[in-house]
Amino acid sequence: EIVLTQSPGTLSLSPGERATLSCRASQSVSSSYLAWYQQKPGQAPRLLIYGASSRATGIPDRFSGSGSGTDFTLTISSLQPDDFATYYCQQYNSYSLLTFGGGTKVEIK
Amino acid sequence: QLQLQESGPGLVKPSETLSLTCTVSGGSISSSSYYWGWIRQPPGKGLEWIGSIYYSGSTYYNPSLKSRVTISVDTSKNQFSLKLSSVTAADTAVYYCARRHVLRGLDYWGQGTLVTVSS
């Protein structure tokens, strides 16, 4: 089983600042199968990034994903008020097992 | 626009079986590019994948839940279902159904339904 570790657990930033979220895998993940999701309280997660770096439909270009192998990053270039939420990475390398990271909460400083 | 909607009891007694159905509208569950899955989230905690099913009936389960989980599909009703047996309080969670694209991950989600396990 591939374990995904996200850091930091909480990120306290101000609107307009840059956010950098990390996702580290316990073994190599094909870049084609790494996704990022945003979740706000009381809502279902929303797909932001798939294939490590491709934005999903309707996602603003301030969101970007990068990385390969075991280290992946989600960057929000300039935080907007709507971006304060919890973010999860996920690998879907295998049809037989999908795993999520523990999440990073981005909160207003 | 594709929509997924979970339905089922919000309260289940310990040791009984949790049963939920996801109804898909605005698209066909029989599309070859997609799997259909269940994910849960205990209150205040992270996301846990439960399992997925292809329209042909092929299933894939989280090993940690495999002995208690059954996912099935009814293409005539455009629905898929989850059964989780022998539930305990640890199974209390918001249960989401979602569509999984082969390459794009979980691109559509239901709104989620809270299931509480309590006597």
PDB file of C-alpha atoms in Angstrom:
ATOM      1  CA  GLU A   1       0.000   0.000   0.000  1.00  0.00           C
ATOM      2  CA  ILE A   2       1.284   3.449  -0.921  1.00  0.00           C
ATOM      3  CA  VAL A   3       1.159   5.836   2.045  1.00  0.00           C
ATOM      4  CA  LEU A   4       0.893   9.559   1.300  1.00  0.00           C
ATOM      5  CA  THR A   5       2.190  12.012   3.894  1.00  0.00           C
ATOM      6  CA  GLN A   6       1.131  15.648   3.568  1.00  0.00           C
ATOM      7  CA  SER A   7       2.919  18.563   5.182  1.00  0.00           C
ATOM      8  CA  PRO A   8       2.446  20.826   6.900  1.00  0.00           C
ATOM      9  CA  GLY A   9      -0.701  19.779   8.710  1.00  0.00           C
ATOM     10  CA  THR A  10      -1.809  23.399   8.929  1.00  0.00           C
ATOM     11  CA  LEU A  11      -0.610  26.401   6.946  1.00  0.00           C
ATOM     12  CA  SER A  12      -1.429  29.875   8.281  1.00  0.00           C
ATOM     13  CA  LEU A  13      -1.180  32.525   5.592  1.00  0.00           C
ATOM     14  CA  SER A  14      -2.683  35.857   4.597  1.00  0.00           C
ATOM     15  CA  PRO A  15      -4.668  36.579   1.428  1.00  0.00           C
ATOM     16  CA  GLY A  16      -2.324  37.321  -1.442  1.00  0.00           C
ATOM     17  CA  GLU A  17       0.453  35.115  -0.113  1.00  0.00           C
ATOM     18  CA  ARG A  18       1.823  32.056  -1.866  1.00  0.00           C
ATOM     19  CA  ALA A  19       0.934  28.626  -0.479  1.00  0.00           C
ATOM     20  CA  THR A  20       3.137  25.583  -0.988  1.00  0.00           C
ATOM     21  CA  LEU A  21       1.737  22.204   0.047  1.00  0.00           C
ATOM     22  CA  SER A  22       3.740  18.996   0.037  1.00  0.00           C
ATOM     23  CA  CYS A  23       2.732  15.387  -0.562  1.00  0.00           C
ATOM     24  CA  ARG A  24       5.313  12.638  -0.120  1.00  0.00           C
ATOM     25  CA  ALA A  25       4.683   9.020  -1.120  1.00  0.00           C
ATOM     26  CA  SER A  26       6.141   5.945   0.568  1.00  0.00           C
ATOM     27  CA  GLN A  27       7.007   4.542  -2.866  1.00  0.00           C
ATOM     28  CA  SER A  28       7.114   5.910  -6.366  1.00  0.00           C
ATOM     29  CA  VAL A  29       3.830   7.068  -7.877  1.00  0.00           C
ATOM     30  CA  SER A  30       3.397   7.503 -11.592  1.00  0.00           C
ATOM     31  CA  SER A  31       2.877  11.199 -12.227  1.00  0.00           C
ATOM     32  CA  SER A  32      -0.103  10.282 -14.336  1.00  0.00           C
ATOM     33  CA  TYR A  33      -1.944   9.176 -11.234  1.00  0.00           C
ATOM     34  CA  LEU A  34      -1.501  11.869  -8.588  1.00  0.00           C
ATOM     35  CA  ALA A  35      -4.381  14.222  -7.850  1.00  0.00           C
ATOM     36  CA  TRP A  36      -5.135  17.114  -5.536  1.00  0.00           C
ATOM     37  CA  TYR A  37      -8.551  17.978  -4.062  1.00  0.00           C
ATOM     38  CA  GLN A  38      -9.937  20.980  -2.206  1.00  0.00           C
ATOM     39  CA  GLN A  39     -12.533  20.517   0.510  1.00  0.00           C
ATOM     40  CA  LYS A  40     -14.460  23.179   2.358  1.00  0.00           C
ATOM     41  CA  PRO A  41     -16.462  22.478   5.539  1.00  0.00           C
ATOM     42  CA  GLY A  42     -19.731  20.693   4.842  1.00  0.00           C
ATOM     43  CA  GLN A  43     -18.892  20.151   1.175  1.00  0.00           C
ATOM     44  CA  ALA A  44     -17.654  17.288  -0.935  1.00  0.00           C
ATOM     45  CA  PRO A  45     -14.061  17.418  -2.154  1.00  0.00           C
ATOM     46  CA  ARG A  46     -13.463  19.074  -5.510  1.00  0.00           C
ATOM     47  CA  LEU A  47     -10.857  17.881  -8.001  1.00  0.00           C
ATOM     48  CA  LEU A  48      -8.209  20.553  -8.599  1.00  0.00           C
ATOM     49  CA  ILE A  49      -5.267  18.799 -10.229  1.00  0.00           C
ATOM     50  CA  TYR A  50      -4.872  15.420 -11.909  1.00  0.00           C
ATOM     51  CA  GLY A  51      -1.878  13.767 -13.495  1.00  0.00           C
ATOM     52  CA  ALA A  52       0.258  15.718 -10.982  1.00  0.00           C
ATOM     53  CA  SER A  53       0.094  18.950 -12.996  1.00  0.00           C
ATOM     54  CA  SER A  54      -3.073  19.195 -15.109  1.00  0.00           C
ATOM     55  CA  ARG A  55      -5.793  21.523 -13.879  1.00  0.00           C
ATOM     56  CA  ALA A  56      -9.314  20.156 -13.812  1.00  0.00           C
ATOM     57  CA  THR A  57     -12.080  21.941 -15.678  1.00  0.00           C
ATOM     58  CA  GLY A  58     -12.821  25.397 -14.309  1.00  0.00           C
ATOM     59  CA  ILE A  59      -9.875  25.538 -11.901  1.00  0.00           C
ATOM     60  CA  PRO A  60      -8.127  28.946 -11.842  1.00  0.00           C
ATOM     61  CA  ASP A  61      -4.537  29.107 -13.015  1.00  0.00           C
ATOM     62  CA  ARG A  62      -3.322  30.278  -9.608  1.00  0.00           C
ATOM     63  CA  PHE A  63      -3.456  26.574  -8.709  1.00  0.00           C
ATOM     64  CA  SER A  64      -0.552  24.524 -10.028  1.00  0.00           C
ATOM     65  CA  GLY A  65       0.815  21.066  -9.362  1.00  0.00           C
ATOM     66  CA  SER A  66       4.278  19.671  -9.833  1.00  0.00           C
ATOM     67  CA  GLY A  67       6.516  16.800  -8.869  1.00  0.00           C
ATOM     68  CA  SER A  68       7.360  13.234  -9.711  1.00  0.00           C
ATOM     69  CA  GLY A  69       8.366   9.959  -8.123  1.00  0.00           C
ATOM     70  CA  THR A  70       7.704  10.349  -4.407  1.00  0.00           C
ATOM     71  CA  ASP A  71       7.545  14.139  -4.014  1.00  0.00           C
ATOM     72  CA  PHE A  72       4.662  16.278  -5.223  1.00  0.00           C
ATOM     73  CA  THR A  73       3.674  19.887  -4.602  1.00  0.00           C
ATOM     74  CA  LEU A  74       0.516  21.949  -4.890  1.00  0.00           C
ATOM     75  CA  THR A  75       1.132  25.688  -5.198  1.00  0.00           C
ATOM     76  CA  ILE A  76      -1.442  28.444  -4.885  1.00  0.00           C
ATOM     77  CA  SER A  77       0.292  31.508  -6.294  1.00  0.00           C
ATOM     78  CA  SER A  78      -1.769  34.179  -4.539  1.00  0.00           C
ATOM     79  CA  LEU A  79      -4.303  33.089  -1.960  1.00  0.00           C
ATOM     80  CA  GLN A  80      -7.832  34.327  -2.465  1.00  0.00           C
ATOM     81  CA  PRO A  81     -10.419  34.343   0.368  1.00  0.00           C
ATOM     82  CA  ASP A  82     -12.179  31.385  -1.288  1.00  0.00           C
ATOM     83  CA  ASP A  83      -8.994  29.263  -1.158  1.00  0.00           C
ATOM     84  CA  PHE A  84      -8.918  28.790   2.609  1.00  0.00           C
ATOM     85  CA  ALA A  85      -9.836  25.138   2.893  1.00  0.00           C
ATOM     86  CA  THR A  86      -8.339  21.691   3.394  1.00  0.00           C
ATOM     87  CA  TYR A  87      -6.363  20.098   0.573  1.00  0.00           C
ATOM     88  CA  TYR A  88      -5.807  16.387  -0.011  1.00  0.00           C
ATOM     89  CA  CYS A  89      -3.482  14.573  -2.345  1.00  0.00           C
ATOM     90  CA  GLN A  90      -4.450  11.179  -3.721  1.00  0.00           C
ATOM     91  CA  GLN A  91      -2.756   8.501  -5.733  1.00  0.00           C
ATOM     92  CA  TYR A  92      -4.701   6.345  -8.146  1.00  0.00           C
ATOM     93  CA  ASN A  93      -1.738   4.405  -9.444  1.00  0.00           C
ATOM     94  CA  SER A  94      -3.563   1.154  -9.238  1.00  0.00           C
ATOM     95  CA  TYR A  95      -7.083   0.120 -10.001  1.00  0.00           C
ATOM     96  CA  SER A  96      -7.024  -1.993  -6.894  1.00  0.00           C
ATOM     97  CA  LEU A  97      -6.154   0.590  -4.267  1.00  0.00           C
ATOM     98  CA  LEU A  98      -6.529   4.323  -4.026  1.00  0.00           C
ATOM     99  CA  THR A  99      -5.079   6.246  -1.103  1.00  0.00           C
ATOM    100  CA  PHE A 100      -5.397   9.780   0.222  1.00  0.00           C
ATOM    101  CA  GLY A 101      -2.970  11.881   2.193  1.00  0.00           C
ATOM    102  CA  GLY A 102      -3.974  13.144   5.603  1.00  0.00           C
ATOM    103  CA  GLY A 103      -4.699  16.665   4.370  1.00  0.00           C
ATOM    104  CA  THR A 104      -3.300  20.173   4.808  1.00  0.00           C
ATOM    105  CA  LYS A 105      -5.543  22.860   6.213  1.00  0.00           C
ATOM    106  CA  VAL A 106      -4.874  26.327   4.817  1.00  0.00           C
ATOM    107  CA  GLU A 107      -6.149  28.867   7.309  1.00  0.00           C
ATOM    108  CA  ILE A 108      -6.248  32.640   7.456  1.00  0.00           C
ATOM    109  CA  LYS A 109      -3.410  34.119   9.477  1.00  0.00           C
TER     110      LYS A 109
ATOM    111  CA  GLN B   1     -24.211  18.083 -16.123  1.00  0.00           C
ATOM    112  CA  LEU B   2     -23.440  14.841 -14.321  1.00  0.00           C
ATOM    113  CA  GLN B   3     -24.918  14.524 -10.848  1.00  0.00           C
ATOM    114  CA  LEU B   4     -24.511  11.855  -8.180  1.00  0.00           C
ATOM    115  CA  GLN B   5     -26.860  11.492  -5.233  1.00  0.00           C
ATOM    116  CA  GLU B   6     -26.430   9.224  -2.230  1.00  0.00           C
ATOM    117  CA  SER B   7     -29.460   7.769  -0.464  1.00  0.00           C
ATOM    118  CA  GLY B   8     -30.025   5.455   2.457  1.00  0.00           C
ATOM    119  CA  PRO B   9     -30.606   5.345   6.213  1.00  0.00           C
ATOM    120  CA  GLY B  10     -28.828   7.934   8.313  1.00  0.00           C
ATOM    121  CA  LEU B  11     -28.804   5.725  11.393  1.00  0.00           C
ATOM    122  CA  VAL B  12     -27.653   2.116  11.608  1.00  0.00           C
ATOM    123  CA  LYS B  13     -27.419  -0.074  14.694  1.00  0.00           C
ATOM    124  CA  PRO B  14     -24.121  -1.689  15.714  1.00  0.00           C
ATOM    125  CA  SER B  15     -23.532  -5.132  14.156  1.00  0.00           C
ATOM    126  CA  GLU B  16     -26.050  -4.434  11.383  1.00  0.00           C
ATOM    127  CA  THR B  17     -25.417  -3.730   7.702  1.00  0.00           C
ATOM    128  CA  LEU B  18     -25.073  -0.226   6.284  1.00  0.00           C
ATOM    129  CA  SER B  19     -26.682   0.101   2.844  1.00  0.00           C
ATOM    130  CA  LEU B  20     -26.373   3.089   0.546  1.00  0.00           C
ATOM    131  CA  THR B  21     -27.257   3.728  -3.083  1.00  0.00           C
ATOM    132  CA  CYS B  22     -25.796   6.277  -5.475  1.00  0.00           C
ATOM    133  CA  THR B  23     -28.029   7.426  -8.336  1.00  0.00           C
ATOM    134  CA  VAL B  24     -26.255   8.869 -11.348  1.00  0.00           C
ATOM    135  CA  SER B  25     -28.051  11.379 -13.565  1.00  0.00           C
ATOM    136  CA  GLY B  26     -26.946  13.371 -16.585  1.00  0.00           C
ATOM    137  CA  GLY B  27     -24.735  10.567 -17.886  1.00  0.00           C
ATOM    138  CA  SER B  28     -24.507   6.818 -18.269  1.00  0.00           C
ATOM    139  CA  ILE B  29     -22.973   4.574 -15.650  1.00  0.00           C
ATOM    140  CA  SER B  30     -22.044   2.208 -18.486  1.00  0.00           C
ATOM    141  CA  SER B  31     -19.354   4.438 -19.983  1.00  0.00           C
ATOM    142  CA  SER B  32     -16.091   2.578 -20.561  1.00  0.00           C
ATOM    143  CA  SER B  33     -13.878   5.410 -19.267  1.00  0.00           C
ATOM    144  CA  TYR B  34     -15.123   5.460 -15.723  1.00  0.00           C
ATOM    145  CA  TYR B  35     -15.215   3.576 -12.464  1.00  0.00           C
ATOM    146  CA  TRP B  36     -17.691   4.359  -9.723  1.00  0.00           C
ATOM    147  CA  GLY B  37     -16.658   4.452  -6.115  1.00  0.00           C
ATOM    148  CA  TRP B  38     -17.369   5.079  -2.476  1.00  0.00           C
ATOM    149  CA  ILE B  39     -15.277   7.220  -0.125  1.00  0.00           C
ATOM    150  CA  ARG B  40     -15.959   7.996   3.516  1.00  0.00           C
ATOM    151  CA  GLN B  41     -14.898  10.659   5.991  1.00  0.00           C
ATOM    152  CA  PRO B  42     -15.334  10.261   9.761  1.00  0.00           C
ATOM    153  CA  PRO B  43     -16.305  13.515  11.500  1.00  0.00           C
ATOM    154  CA  GLY B  44     -13.312  15.834  11.676  1.00  0.00           C
ATOM    155  CA  LYS B  45     -10.997  13.359   9.938  1.00  0.00           C
ATOM    156  CA  GLY B  46      -9.593  12.648   6.495  1.00  0.00           C
ATOM    157  CA  LEU B  47     -10.817  10.759   3.449  1.00  0.00           C
ATOM    158  CA  GLU B  48     -10.782   6.971   3.125  1.00  0.00           C
ATOM    159  CA  TRP B  49     -11.418   5.136  -0.145  1.00  0.00           C
ATOM    160  CA  ILE B  50     -13.794   2.196   0.375  1.00  0.00           C
ATOM    161  CA  GLY B  51     -13.927   0.654  -3.076  1.00  0.00           C
ATOM    162  CA  SER B  52     -14.804   0.989  -6.754  1.00  0.00           C
ATOM    163  CA  ILE B  53     -16.821  -0.828  -9.384  1.00  0.00           C
ATOM    164  CA  TYR B  54     -16.795  -0.914 -13.174  1.00  0.00           C
ATOM    165  CA  TYR B  55     -20.080  -1.095 -15.062  1.00  0.00           C
ATOM    166  CA  SER B  56     -19.273  -4.688 -15.990  1.00  0.00           C
ATOM    167  CA  GLY B  57     -19.315  -5.559 -12.302  1.00  0.00           C
ATOM    168  CA  SER B  58     -15.573  -5.788 -11.610  1.00  0.00           C
ATOM    169  CA  THR B  59     -14.910  -4.600  -8.082  1.00  0.00           C
ATOM    170  CA  TYR B  60     -11.911  -3.275  -6.159  1.00  0.00           C
ATOM    171  CA  TYR B  61     -11.946  -2.889  -2.392  1.00  0.00           C
ATOM    172  CA  ASN B  62      -9.790  -1.293   0.279  1.00  0.00           C
ATOM    173  CA  PRO B  63      -8.006  -4.261   1.901  1.00  0.00           C
ATOM    174  CA  SER B  64      -8.766  -2.891   5.353  1.00  0.00           C
ATOM    175  CA  LEU B  65     -12.510  -3.136   4.678  1.00  0.00           C
ATOM    176  CA  LYS B  66     -12.645  -5.909   2.108  1.00  0.00           C
ATOM    177  CA  SER B  67     -14.094  -8.566   4.396  1.00  0.00           C
ATOM    178  CA  ARG B  68     -17.124  -6.383   5.159  1.00  0.00           C
ATOM    179  CA  VAL B  69     -17.751  -4.512   1.886  1.00  0.00           C
ATOM    180  CA  THR B  70     -19.856  -5.313  -1.146  1.00  0.00           C
ATOM    181  CA  ILE B  71     -20.307  -2.858  -4.015  1.00  0.00           C
ATOM    182  CA  SER B  72     -22.756  -3.648  -6.789  1.00  0.00           C
ATOM    183  CA  VAL B  73     -24.065  -1.914  -9.913  1.00  0.00           C
ATOM    184  CA  ASP B  74     -27.484  -1.765 -11.567  1.00  0.00           C
ATOM    185  CA  THR B  75     -26.986  -0.367 -15.053  1.00  0.00           C
ATOM    186  CA  SER B  76     -30.725  -0.444 -15.796  1.00  0.00           C
ATOM    187  CA  LYS B  77     -31.317   2.055 -12.994  1.00  0.00           C
ATOM    188  CA  ASN B  78     -28.012   3.928 -13.460  1.00  0.00           C
ATOM    189  CA  GLN B  79     -27.187   3.204  -9.829  1.00  0.00           C
ATOM    190  CA  PHE B  80     -24.491   1.585  -7.783  1.00  0.00           C
ATOM    191  CA  SER B  81     -24.679   0.502  -4.165  1.00  0.00           C
ATOM    192  CA  LEU B  82     -22.603  -0.049  -1.051  1.00  0.00           C
ATOM    193  CA  LYS B  83     -23.138  -2.596   1.693  1.00  0.00           C
ATOM    194  CA  LEU B  84     -20.926  -2.574   4.782  1.00  0.00           C
ATOM    195  CA  SER B  85     -21.610  -5.342   7.259  1.00  0.00           C
ATOM    196  CA  SER B  86     -21.034  -5.683  11.009  1.00  0.00           C
ATOM    197  CA  VAL B  87     -20.782  -1.943  11.544  1.00  0.00           C
ATOM    198  CA  THR B  88     -19.432  -0.333  14.697  1.00  0.00           C
ATOM    199  CA  ALA B  89     -19.208   3.256  15.904  1.00  0.00           C
ATOM    200  CA  ALA B  90     -15.937   3.524  13.974  1.00  0.00           C
ATOM    201  CA  ASP B  91     -17.955   3.335  10.751  1.00  0.00           C
ATOM    202  CA  THR B  92     -19.772   6.583  11.569  1.00  0.00           C
ATOM    203  CA  ALA B  93     -18.873   8.912   8.720  1.00  0.00           C
ATOM    204  CA  VAL B  94     -20.026  10.985   5.797  1.00  0.00           C
ATOM    205  CA  TYR B  95     -20.211   8.596   2.865  1.00  0.00           C
ATOM    206  CA  TYR B  96     -19.575   9.968  -0.619  1.00  0.00           C
ATOM    207  CA  CYS B  97     -20.096   8.368  -3.986  1.00  0.00           C
ATOM    208  CA  ALA B  98     -17.908   9.553  -6.833  1.00  0.00           C
ATOM    209  CA  ARG B  99     -16.995   8.958 -10.444  1.00  0.00           C
ATOM    210  CA  ARG B 100     -13.435   7.988 -11.179  1.00  0.00           C
ATOM    211  CA  HIS B 101     -11.995   8.735 -14.596  1.00  0.00           C
ATOM    212  CA  VAL B 102      -9.234   6.330 -15.535  1.00  0.00           C
ATOM    213  CA  LEU B 103      -6.690   9.149 -15.866  1.00  0.00           C
ATOM    214  CA  ARG B 104      -8.285  12.149 -14.176  1.00  0.00           C
ATOM    215  CA  GLY B 105      -9.098  10.848 -10.709  1.00  0.00           C
ATOM    216  CA  LEU B 106     -12.363  11.466  -8.879  1.00  0.00           C
ATOM    217  CA  ASP B 107     -13.910  14.158 -11.026  1.00  0.00           C
ATOM    218  CA  TYR B 108     -17.538  14.142  -9.853  1.00  0.00           C
ATOM    219  CA  TRP B 109     -18.779  13.643  -6.297  1.00  0.00           C
ATOM    220  CA  GLY B 110     -22.110  13.330  -4.591  1.00  0.00           C
ATOM    221  CA  GLN B 111     -22.916  15.760  -1.791  1.00  0.00           C
ATOM    222  CA  GLY B 112     -22.330  13.067   0.835  1.00  0.00           C
ATOM    223  CA  THR B 113     -24.595  11.507   3.422  1.00  0.00           C
ATOM    224  CA  LEU B 114     -23.909  11.173   7.126  1.00  0.00           C
ATOM    225  CA  VAL B 115     -24.369   7.688   8.516  1.00  0.00           C
ATOM    226  CA  THR B 116     -24.298   7.311  12.269  1.00  0.00           C
ATOM    227  CA  VAL B 117     -23.824   3.936  13.919  1.00  0.00           C
ATOM    228  CA  SER B 118     -25.592   3.923  17.241  1.00  0.00           C
ATOM    229  CA  SER B 119     -28.092   1.874  19.170  1.00  0.00           C
TER     230      SER B 119
END
